[in-house]
Short mmCIF file of C-alpha atoms in Angstrom, two decimals:
data_model
loop_
_atom_site.label_atom_id
_atom_site.label_comp_id
_atom_site.label_asym_id
_atom_site.label_seq_id
_atom_site.Cartn_x
_atom_site.Cartn_y
_atom_site.Cartn_z
CA MET A 28 0.04 0.04 -0.01
CA GLY A 29 1.35 3.44 -1.07
CA ALA A 30 1.40 6.63 0.84
CA ILE A 31 -1.80 8.37 1.17
CA ILE A 32 -2.85 11.51 2.96
CA TYR A 33 -6.47 12.03 4.78
CA PHE A 34 -7.63 15.38 5.70
CA LYS A 35 -10.96 17.26 5.81
CA CYS A 36 -12.42 20.02 3.67
CA ARG A 37 -12.28 23.41 5.33
CA ALA A 38 -15.63 24.34 3.60
CA CYS A 39 -17.89 21.28 3.86
CA ASP A 40 -15.84 18.94 6.49
CA GLY A 41 -15.96 16.19 4.04
CA GLU A 42 -13.16 13.58 4.06
CA LEU A 43 -10.41 13.68 1.17
CA SER A 44 -7.59 11.39 0.61
CA ILE A 45 -4.72 12.15 -1.92
CA PRO A 46 -1.46 10.49 -2.85
CA PRO A 47 1.54 12.83 -2.38
CA SER A 48 2.01 14.64 -5.59
CA GLN A 49 3.42 18.23 -6.55
CA ALA A 50 -0.12 19.53 -6.98
CA GLU A 51 -0.83 22.95 -5.70
CA ARG A 52 -4.55 22.73 -5.31
CA VAL A 53 -7.35 19.82 -4.97
CA ASN A 54 -10.82 19.93 -5.49
CA CYS A 55 -13.21 18.75 -2.85
CA PRO A 56 -15.25 15.87 -4.35
CA HIS A 57 -18.10 16.81 -1.96
CA CYS A 58 -18.71 20.69 -2.32
CA HIS A 59 -16.15 21.15 -5.27
CA THR A 60 -14.44 23.94 -3.49
CA GLU A 61 -10.69 24.36 -4.55
CA LEU A 62 -8.35 23.57 -1.56
CA PRO A 63 -4.89 24.93 -1.39
CA LEU A 64 -2.11 22.38 -0.75
CA PHE A 65 1.20 23.12 1.10
CA VAL A 66 3.37 20.47 -0.45
CA ASN A 67 7.20 20.57 -0.07
CA GLU A 68 9.91 18.31 -1.48
CA SER A 69 10.36 16.23 1.40
CA ILE A 70 6.92 14.60 1.30
CA THR A 71 7.06 14.14 -2.50
CA ASN A 72 10.83 12.88 -2.77
CA ARG A 73 11.84 11.35 0.53
CA ALA A 74 8.46 10.45 1.78
CA VAL A 75 9.02 12.21 5.10
CA VAL A 76 6.53 14.44 6.65
CA THR A 77 8.03 17.78 7.49
CA ALA A 78 4.81 20.11 7.48
CA CYS A 79 1.06 19.47 6.94
CA VAL A 80 -0.33 19.37 3.37
CA SER A 81 -3.60 20.67 4.07
CA CYS A 82 -2.91 23.60 6.60
CA GLY A 83 0.88 24.23 6.17
CA HIS A 84 1.73 23.78 9.92
CA ASP A 85 4.75 21.99 11.13
CA ALA A 86 3.39 20.73 14.50
CA LEU A 87 2.84 17.15 13.92
CA TYR A 88 2.90 13.82 16.20
CA VAL A 89 3.02 10.14 15.59
CA GLN A 90 0.54 7.53 16.90
CA LYS A 91 -0.06 3.82 16.21
CA ASP A 92 -2.67 3.38 13.21
CA PHE A 93 -4.94 1.32 15.06
CA ASN A 94 -8.73 1.42 15.40
CA ARG A 95 -9.50 2.52 18.93
CA GLN A 96 -12.96 0.79 19.11
CA VAL A 97 -11.37 -2.25 18.29
CA GLY A 98 -8.54 -1.88 21.01
CA LEU A 99 -11.25 -1.00 23.49
CA ALA A 100 -13.37 -4.15 22.45
CA ILE A 101 -10.27 -6.61 23.02
CA VAL A 102 -9.86 -5.04 26.54
CA VAL A 103 -13.47 -5.31 27.31
CA VAL A 104 -13.73 -9.02 26.30
CA GLY A 105 -10.50 -9.80 28.26
CA ILE A 106 -11.89 -8.07 31.33
CA ALA A 107 -15.38 -9.84 31.01
CA THR A 108 -13.71 -13.21 30.53
CA SER A 109 -11.60 -12.77 33.65
CA ILE A 110 -14.64 -11.51 35.81
CA TYR A 111 -16.61 -14.83 34.46
CA PHE A 112 -13.65 -16.95 35.68
CA PHE A 113 -13.23 -15.08 39.01
CA ALA A 114 -17.00 -15.61 39.63
CA ARG A 115 -16.86 -19.25 38.83
CA SER A 116 -13.75 -19.48 41.45
CA GLN A 117 -11.41 -20.21 38.89
CA PRO A 118 -8.66 -17.44 39.58
CA MET A 119 -5.92 -19.21 37.39
CA PHE A 120 -8.11 -19.20 34.26
CA ALA A 121 -9.10 -15.54 35.07
CA MET A 122 -5.30 -14.65 35.19
CA ILE A 123 -4.61 -16.51 32.24
CA ALA A 124 -7.40 -14.52 30.42
CA LEU A 125 -5.93 -11.33 31.44
CA GLY A 126 -2.35 -12.53 30.44
CA LEU A 127 -3.72 -13.42 27.01
CA THR A 128 -5.32 -9.89 26.68
CA ALA A 129 -2.07 -8.28 27.59
CA PHE A 130 -0.34 -10.42 24.86
CA VAL A 131 -2.87 -9.51 22.28
CA ASP A 132 -2.44 -5.99 23.03
CA PHE A 133 1.33 -6.10 22.84
CA LEU A 134 1.18 -7.90 19.26
CA ALA A 135 -1.23 -5.32 18.08
CA TYR A 136 1.03 -2.42 19.41
CA SER A 137 4.20 -4.18 17.93
CA LEU A 138 2.67 -5.06 14.23
CA VAL A 139 0.68 -1.92 13.67
CA PRO A 140 2.76 0.98 11.86
CA ASP A 141 2.91 4.64 13.10
CA VAL A 142 0.95 7.30 11.23
CA THR A 143 1.65 10.92 11.61
CA VAL A 144 -1.10 13.31 12.43
CA CYS A 145 -1.33 17.17 12.32
CA TYR A 146 -2.11 18.93 15.60
CA SER A 147 -3.81 21.69 13.91
CA CYS A 148 -6.13 20.06 11.20
CA HIS A 149 -5.82 16.43 12.17
CA ALA A 150 -4.68 15.44 8.72
CA VAL A 151 -3.33 11.69 8.89
CA TYR A 152 -0.34 10.59 6.76
CA ARG A 153 -0.34 6.72 6.12
CA GLY A 154 2.69 5.06 4.64
CA PHE A 155 5.32 7.70 5.01
CA SER A 156 8.49 7.17 6.72
CA ARG A 157 8.88 8.38 10.35
CA ASN A 158 10.23 11.76 11.03
CA PRO A 159 12.53 11.56 13.95
CA GLU A 160 11.54 15.34 14.90
CA HIS A 161 7.96 14.16 15.63
CA GLU A 162 6.94 12.95 19.16
CA PRO A 163 4.12 11.13 20.39
CA PHE A 164 0.77 12.97 21.06
CA ASP A 165 1.19 15.56 23.76
CA LEU A 166 -2.05 17.42 25.26
CA LYS A 167 -0.04 20.63 25.86
CA LYS A 168 0.93 21.01 22.15
CA LEU A 169 -2.68 20.20 21.02
CA GLU A 170 -3.61 23.18 23.25
CA LYS A 171 -1.01 25.34 21.77
CA TYR A 172 -1.29 24.30 17.97
CA GLY A 173 -4.82 22.91 17.91
CA GLY A 174 -7.40 24.70 15.88
CA ARG A 175 -5.14 27.26 14.18
CA THR A 176 -6.12 28.70 10.89
CA PRO A 177 -4.57 27.43 7.77
CA ARG A 178 -1.70 29.41 6.39
CA GLY A 179 -2.34 31.72 3.68
CA THR A 180 -5.79 32.54 4.92
CA PRO A 181 -6.78 35.85 6.46
#
């Protein structure tokens, strides 16, 4: 699977997905608004995200590309299974259920790739090389950078 960028249209909040390219503009397929793109050479030539294509800001973080609902379901099933065995006075099976849940969680964490996300517009970059300058999510940075207006707009 190649690199792809997911972001929302600033006019209608419709979701767009585009491959990295040198294009300076893209039309929203939902409302047909022409949106500017802030493409730099690092994204097209080196497949490394240094600035957001959607809004132009450089405040980005990395996270695992894993569905949160699936992760929560794994934990809930593990806890429910453990409670079931505890209720039947089988603590060994209850501990095994919790251990298996932790192991499945560890496997998911180890096997799932990272994605880069923009603090400002929440654009998601899948399939790109990890930029060592980008750290995991930080709530303080979200408060500082979140909700900024895109560059080049009044």
